[in-house]
Amino acid sequence: MNKSFRVGIIGGGIGGVALARALWQRGISFRLFEQAAEFREVGAGIQMTPNAVKVLKSLGLADEMKRVGFLPEAMVGRGWETGEELFRTPLKDTFVQLFGAPYYHVHRADLHSILTEGLPEECITFHVRCVDVQLKGDKAVAVFDNGDEFEADLIVGADGIRSAVREGLWGKDDPAFTGHMCWRALVPVDKHPLPFVLPAVTFWFGPKAHVVTYYVKGGQAVNIVACKETDEWVKESWTEPSSTEELLKAYDGWHSDLIRLFERTDNSQVFKWGLYDRNPMERWSQGHATLLGDAAHPMLPYLSQGAAMAIEDAYVLAEALVHFGGNVPLALDAYEAERRNRTRDVQLQSRERGRTYHLESPEEQRQRDLALRERQSQDPNAVGISAEWVYEYDATTCRQRFGVSSGVSLKE
């Protein structure tokens, strides 16, 4: 690859910094642009499933994940009112054998921190907002709100669901409000786990709503994600204030274990946001510019794969650039061929989980719960949310598929 080859990354979220780390690891010059004044991630938990952990390990972060992560014992499904156990998938002792990597719970800020650790400061520019991208032959130019421009061999939009790079390439296309909203909160834990919160990722299924709870910070806090359908528009912001009272009101009548947990939330640290969605794209790239993560494929959180898909994207894109010797058109063809179908499937299946988690009629709930129990009885290791196909994927072997999936010749 030409030593002068460089990549411009727009956006310093999980996907953007994962790409920066993957490029840096491979000796590819990059410049990352972030509109905030510094790196920061919201105070929320995140699930790093085996497919993402395989990439993090390949990026040299296996020990760091052990340090900041929490290994849940199981994935458990429970009924919203009775607390009846619907399924229990063993995680801690089985997922490495089944899927080649563990399943971690981690705080977003901790994950972001280990991804950025050691990145060269001179390759990161803060406090600039990209407003457009322009294509110029074998180059692309990012245009910023302060009038500055940055020309590169490749510009990558990792700038989220309302991506300026996406709009610059494909025109304005606002995401649609789904009618679903979420609350998030963290509950600190003293020395011992809370007796009413399992050391597991627990799914509580209810009518038009569900709740997921799990430990983060090495077990020092419980992360709450509570999703509910609503007729009212909810702002698209992870920092929209809510309250303990509003959260308790929304889940009135749910199991006492959940209510006890909600009552422990800090009233000033309960937030809510609306869930927005887009249909899968037919193409992510034009010329020497492309998209990554939510900019390309925003997805509902019901398979816990938003960050994982961005991490996979980042790794595959970096590998494609190396594999094709910096030939951007070939690399982008291979990148999209490897990634588009997978991310489309995860997008669509995440929508479907939003339906099955929220079944309203008692009869529909009974049939779903019966199917969950039957599947578990046939296979004790069956993933309760039917996500084996997600976890099996290994982005780190993508080079083996480039020649076949992209329809281009392998580099000699």
PDB file of C-alpha atoms in Angstrom, residues 78-238:
ATOM      1  CA  ARG A  78     -38.955 -14.070  32.573  1.00  0.00           C
ATOM      2  CA  GLY A  79     -42.624 -13.205  32.505  1.00  0.00           C
ATOM      3  CA  TRP A  80     -43.405  -9.578  33.270  1.00  0.00           C
ATOM      4  CA  GLU A  81     -46.012 -10.208  35.979  1.00  0.00           C
ATOM      5  CA  THR A  82     -45.221 -13.546  37.620  1.00  0.00           C
ATOM      6  CA  GLY A  83     -41.473 -13.620  37.060  1.00  0.00           C
ATOM      7  CA  GLU A  84     -41.823 -17.162  35.722  1.00  0.00           C
ATOM      8  CA  GLU A  85     -38.640 -18.357  34.017  1.00  0.00           C
ATOM      9  CA  LEU A  86     -39.235 -18.951  30.306  1.00  0.00           C
ATOM     10  CA  PHE A  87     -35.707 -19.929  29.295  1.00  0.00           C
ATOM     11  CA  ARG A  88     -32.185 -20.013  30.697  1.00  0.00           C
ATOM     12  CA  THR A  89     -29.236 -20.088  28.307  1.00  0.00           C
ATOM     13  CA  PRO A  90     -25.857 -20.780  29.971  1.00  0.00           C
ATOM     14  CA  LEU A  91     -23.287 -18.156  28.936  1.00  0.00           C
ATOM     15  CA  LYS A  92     -20.240 -17.989  31.159  1.00  0.00           C
ATOM     16  CA  ASP A  93     -19.159 -21.612  30.920  1.00  0.00           C
ATOM     17  CA  THR A  94     -20.381 -22.495  27.434  1.00  0.00           C
ATOM     18  CA  PHE A  95     -20.173 -19.608  24.964  1.00  0.00           C
ATOM     19  CA  VAL A  96     -16.427 -19.851  24.364  1.00  0.00           C
ATOM     20  CA  GLN A  97     -16.921 -23.488  23.340  1.00  0.00           C
ATOM     21  CA  LEU A  98     -20.046 -22.796  21.283  1.00  0.00           C
ATOM     22  CA  PHE A  99     -19.101 -19.538  19.575  1.00  0.00           C
ATOM     23  CA  GLY A 100     -15.367 -19.071  20.008  1.00  0.00           C
ATOM     24  CA  ALA A 101     -15.489 -16.118  22.413  1.00  0.00           C
ATOM     25  CA  PRO A 102     -17.134 -15.046  25.692  1.00  0.00           C
ATOM     26  CA  TYR A 103     -20.160 -12.811  26.168  1.00  0.00           C
ATOM     27  CA  TYR A 104     -19.379  -9.626  28.112  1.00  0.00           C
ATOM     28  CA  HIS A 105     -21.364  -6.822  29.675  1.00  0.00           C
ATOM     29  CA  VAL A 106     -19.463  -3.547  29.714  1.00  0.00           C
ATOM     30  CA  HIS A 107     -20.046   0.133  30.286  1.00  0.00           C
ATOM     31  CA  ARG A 108     -19.956   2.059  26.994  1.00  0.00           C
ATOM     32  CA  ALA A 109     -17.406   4.520  28.351  1.00  0.00           C
ATOM     33  CA  ASP A 110     -15.096   1.666  29.367  1.00  0.00           C
ATOM     34  CA  LEU A 111     -15.355   0.058  25.925  1.00  0.00           C
ATOM     35  CA  HIS A 112     -14.730   3.386  24.229  1.00  0.00           C
ATOM     36  CA  SER A 113     -11.734   4.016  26.475  1.00  0.00           C
ATOM     37  CA  ILE A 114      -9.954   0.764  25.680  1.00  0.00           C
ATOM     38  CA  LEU A 115     -10.559   1.276  21.951  1.00  0.00           C
ATOM     39  CA  THR A 116      -8.992   4.747  22.044  1.00  0.00           C
ATOM     40  CA  GLU A 117      -6.124   3.928  24.392  1.00  0.00           C
ATOM     41  CA  GLY A 118      -2.814   4.630  22.701  1.00  0.00           C
ATOM     42  CA  LEU A 119      -4.208   6.151  19.515  1.00  0.00           C
ATOM     43  CA  PRO A 120      -1.890   8.958  18.363  1.00  0.00           C
ATOM     44  CA  GLU A 121      -3.274  12.316  19.479  1.00  0.00           C
ATOM     45  CA  GLU A 122      -2.059  14.051  16.319  1.00  0.00           C
ATOM     46  CA  CYS A 123      -4.462  11.864  14.302  1.00  0.00           C
ATOM     47  CA  ILE A 124      -7.560  13.083  16.174  1.00  0.00           C
ATOM     48  CA  THR A 125      -9.305  16.428  15.698  1.00  0.00           C
ATOM     49  CA  PHE A 126     -12.051  17.480  18.126  1.00  0.00           C
ATOM     50  CA  HIS A 127     -14.720  20.146  18.014  1.00  0.00           C
ATOM     51  CA  VAL A 128     -15.360  20.063  14.256  1.00  0.00           C
ATOM     52  CA  ARG A 129     -18.596  18.970  12.635  1.00  0.00           C
ATOM     53  CA  CYS A 130     -18.701  17.497   9.158  1.00  0.00           C
ATOM     54  CA  VAL A 131     -21.402  19.098   7.009  1.00  0.00           C
ATOM     55  CA  ASP A 132     -20.710  17.526   3.612  1.00  0.00           C
ATOM     56  CA  VAL A 133     -18.536  15.136   1.636  1.00  0.00           C
ATOM     57  CA  GLN A 134     -17.420  15.771  -1.922  1.00  0.00           C
ATOM     58  CA  LEU A 135     -16.096  13.243  -4.433  1.00  0.00           C
ATOM     59  CA  LYS A 136     -13.065  14.203  -6.519  1.00  0.00           C
ATOM     60  CA  GLY A 137     -11.862  11.395  -8.765  1.00  0.00           C
ATOM     61  CA  ASP A 138      -9.686   9.066  -6.742  1.00  0.00           C
ATOM     62  CA  LYS A 139     -10.085  11.232  -3.631  1.00  0.00           C
ATOM     63  CA  ALA A 140     -12.887  12.382  -1.326  1.00  0.00           C
ATOM     64  CA  VAL A 141     -13.104  15.605   0.658  1.00  0.00           C
ATOM     65  CA  ALA A 142     -14.809  16.115   4.022  1.00  0.00           C
ATOM     66  CA  VAL A 143     -16.131  19.657   4.548  1.00  0.00           C
ATOM     67  CA  PHE A 144     -16.504  21.016   8.088  1.00  0.00           C
ATOM     68  CA  ASP A 145     -18.637  23.697   9.706  1.00  0.00           C
ATOM     69  CA  ASN A 146     -15.606  25.910  10.362  1.00  0.00           C
ATOM     70  CA  GLY A 147     -14.757  26.013   6.658  1.00  0.00           C
ATOM     71  CA  ASP A 148     -11.902  23.522   6.861  1.00  0.00           C
ATOM     72  CA  GLU A 149     -11.624  20.643   4.410  1.00  0.00           C
ATOM     73  CA  PHE A 150      -9.814  17.309   4.573  1.00  0.00           C
ATOM     74  CA  GLU A 151      -8.879  15.356   1.457  1.00  0.00           C
ATOM     75  CA  ALA A 152      -8.216  11.635   1.701  1.00  0.00           C
ATOM     76  CA  ASP A 153      -8.035   8.485  -0.349  1.00  0.00           C
ATOM     77  CA  LEU A 154     -11.117   7.345   1.554  1.00  0.00           C
ATOM     78  CA  ILE A 155     -13.656   9.175   3.710  1.00  0.00           C
ATOM     79  CA  VAL A 156     -15.681   6.983   6.092  1.00  0.00           C
ATOM     80  CA  GLY A 157     -18.908   8.235   7.636  1.00  0.00           C
ATOM     81  CA  ALA A 158     -19.126   6.759  11.119  1.00  0.00           C
ATOM     82  CA  ASP A 159     -21.284   9.679  12.226  1.00  0.00           C
ATOM     83  CA  GLY A 160     -24.442   7.969  13.395  1.00  0.00           C
ATOM     84  CA  ILE A 161     -28.054   7.666  12.334  1.00  0.00           C
ATOM     85  CA  ARG A 162     -28.223  11.292  11.157  1.00  0.00           C
ATOM     86  CA  SER A 163     -24.982  11.046   9.226  1.00  0.00           C
ATOM     87  CA  ALA A 164     -23.816  14.094   7.299  1.00  0.00           C
ATOM     88  CA  VAL A 165     -21.690  11.815   5.128  1.00  0.00           C
ATOM     89  CA  ARG A 166     -24.705   9.675   4.263  1.00  0.00           C
ATOM     90  CA  GLU A 167     -26.717  12.768   3.374  1.00  0.00           C
ATOM     91  CA  GLY A 168     -23.853  14.124   1.280  1.00  0.00           C
ATOM     92  CA  LEU A 169     -23.618  10.885  -0.674  1.00  0.00           C
ATOM     93  CA  TRP A 170     -27.246   9.849  -0.923  1.00  0.00           C
ATOM     94  CA  GLY A 171     -29.372  12.887  -0.121  1.00  0.00           C
ATOM     95  CA  LYS A 172     -31.588  13.669   2.843  1.00  0.00           C
ATOM     96  CA  ASP A 173     -33.509  10.717   4.245  1.00  0.00           C
ATOM     97  CA  ASP A 174     -34.779  11.251   7.770  1.00  0.00           C
ATOM     98  CA  PRO A 175     -35.168   8.158   9.957  1.00  0.00           C
ATOM     99  CA  ALA A 176     -38.693   7.308  11.088  1.00  0.00           C
ATOM    100  CA  PHE A 177     -39.912   7.214  14.683  1.00  0.00           C
ATOM    101  CA  THR A 178     -40.914   3.611  15.413  1.00  0.00           C
ATOM    102  CA  GLY A 179     -43.442   4.260  18.175  1.00  0.00           C
ATOM    103  CA  HIS A 180     -41.021   2.613  20.606  1.00  0.00           C
ATOM    104  CA  MET A 181     -39.098   4.352  23.365  1.00  0.00           C
ATOM    105  CA  CYS A 182     -36.545   3.356  25.985  1.00  0.00           C
ATOM    106  CA  TRP A 183     -35.468   4.373  29.439  1.00  0.00           C
ATOM    107  CA  ARG A 184     -31.956   3.790  30.687  1.00  0.00           C
ATOM    108  CA  ALA A 185     -30.451   4.020  34.146  1.00  0.00           C
ATOM    109  CA  LEU A 186     -27.579   2.642  36.193  1.00  0.00           C
ATOM    110  CA  VAL A 187     -28.046   1.405  39.755  1.00  0.00           C
ATOM    111  CA  PRO A 188     -24.827   1.283  41.837  1.00  0.00           C
ATOM    112  CA  VAL A 189     -24.124  -1.936  43.688  1.00  0.00           C
ATOM    113  CA  ASP A 190     -22.170  -2.206  46.901  1.00  0.00           C
ATOM    114  CA  LYS A 191     -19.961  -5.200  47.602  1.00  0.00           C
ATOM    115  CA  HIS A 192     -22.456  -7.954  46.756  1.00  0.00           C
ATOM    116  CA  PRO A 193     -24.914  -8.494  43.877  1.00  0.00           C
ATOM    117  CA  LEU A 194     -28.452  -7.381  44.533  1.00  0.00           C
ATOM    118  CA  PRO A 195     -30.580 -10.354  45.694  1.00  0.00           C
ATOM    119  CA  PHE A 196     -33.359  -9.431  43.246  1.00  0.00           C
ATOM    120  CA  VAL A 197     -31.104  -9.024  40.175  1.00  0.00           C
ATOM    121  CA  LEU A 198     -29.625 -12.185  38.696  1.00  0.00           C
ATOM    122  CA  PRO A 199     -25.941 -12.160  37.621  1.00  0.00           C
ATOM    123  CA  ALA A 200     -27.295 -12.659  34.115  1.00  0.00           C
ATOM    124  CA  VAL A 201     -28.710 -10.767  31.184  1.00  0.00           C
ATOM    125  CA  THR A 202     -32.399 -10.946  32.040  1.00  0.00           C
ATOM    126  CA  PHE A 203     -35.206 -10.275  29.574  1.00  0.00           C
ATOM    127  CA  TRP A 204     -38.587  -9.426  31.068  1.00  0.00           C
ATOM    128  CA  PHE A 205     -41.334  -9.846  28.450  1.00  0.00           C
ATOM    129  CA  GLY A 206     -44.603  -7.933  28.811  1.00  0.00           C
ATOM    130  CA  PRO A 207     -47.476  -6.508  26.760  1.00  0.00           C
ATOM    131  CA  LYS A 208     -46.141  -3.787  24.428  1.00  0.00           C
ATOM    132  CA  ALA A 209     -42.976  -3.561  26.540  1.00  0.00           C
ATOM    133  CA  HIS A 210     -39.917  -5.391  27.790  1.00  0.00           C
ATOM    134  CA  VAL A 211     -37.020  -4.729  30.162  1.00  0.00           C
ATOM    135  CA  VAL A 212     -33.415  -5.937  30.059  1.00  0.00           C
ATOM    136  CA  THR A 213     -31.151  -5.846  33.117  1.00  0.00           C
ATOM    137  CA  TYR A 214     -27.507  -6.827  33.534  1.00  0.00           C
ATOM    138  CA  TYR A 215     -24.411  -6.007  35.593  1.00  0.00           C
ATOM    139  CA  VAL A 216     -21.609  -3.766  34.301  1.00  0.00           C
ATOM    140  CA  LYS A 217     -18.470  -2.233  35.804  1.00  0.00           C
ATOM    141  CA  GLY A 218     -17.284  -5.657  36.930  1.00  0.00           C
ATOM    142  CA  GLY A 219     -20.520  -6.111  38.863  1.00  0.00           C
ATOM    143  CA  GLN A 220     -20.464  -2.688  40.527  1.00  0.00           C
ATOM    144  CA  ALA A 221     -23.624  -1.444  38.800  1.00  0.00           C
ATOM    145  CA  VAL A 222     -26.803  -2.759  37.206  1.00  0.00           C
ATOM    146  CA  ASN A 223     -27.725  -1.424  33.788  1.00  0.00           C
ATOM    147  CA  ILE A 224     -31.422  -1.001  32.998  1.00  0.00           C
ATOM    148  CA  VAL A 225     -32.878  -0.749  29.504  1.00  0.00           C
ATOM    149  CA  ALA A 226     -36.669  -0.514  29.582  1.00  0.00           C
ATOM    150  CA  CYS A 227     -38.468  -0.384  26.229  1.00  0.00           C
ATOM    151  CA  LYS A 228     -42.119   0.432  25.692  1.00  0.00           C
ATOM    152  CA  GLU A 229     -44.472   1.225  22.834  1.00  0.00           C
ATOM    153  CA  THR A 230     -46.022   4.679  22.920  1.00  0.00           C
ATOM    154  CA  ASP A 231     -48.458   6.831  20.961  1.00  0.00           C
ATOM    155  CA  GLU A 232     -46.496   9.964  21.819  1.00  0.00           C
ATOM    156  CA  TRP A 233     -43.443  11.180  19.943  1.00  0.00           C
ATOM    157  CA  VAL A 234     -40.267  10.925  22.026  1.00  0.00           C
ATOM    158  CA  LYS A 235     -37.121  12.930  21.327  1.00  0.00           C
ATOM    159  CA  GLU A 236     -34.184  11.106  19.772  1.00  0.00           C
ATOM    160  CA  SER A 237     -31.618  11.737  22.478  1.00  0.00           C
ATOM    161  CA  TRP A 238     -29.776   9.544  24.940  1.00  0.00           C
TER     162      TRP A 238
END
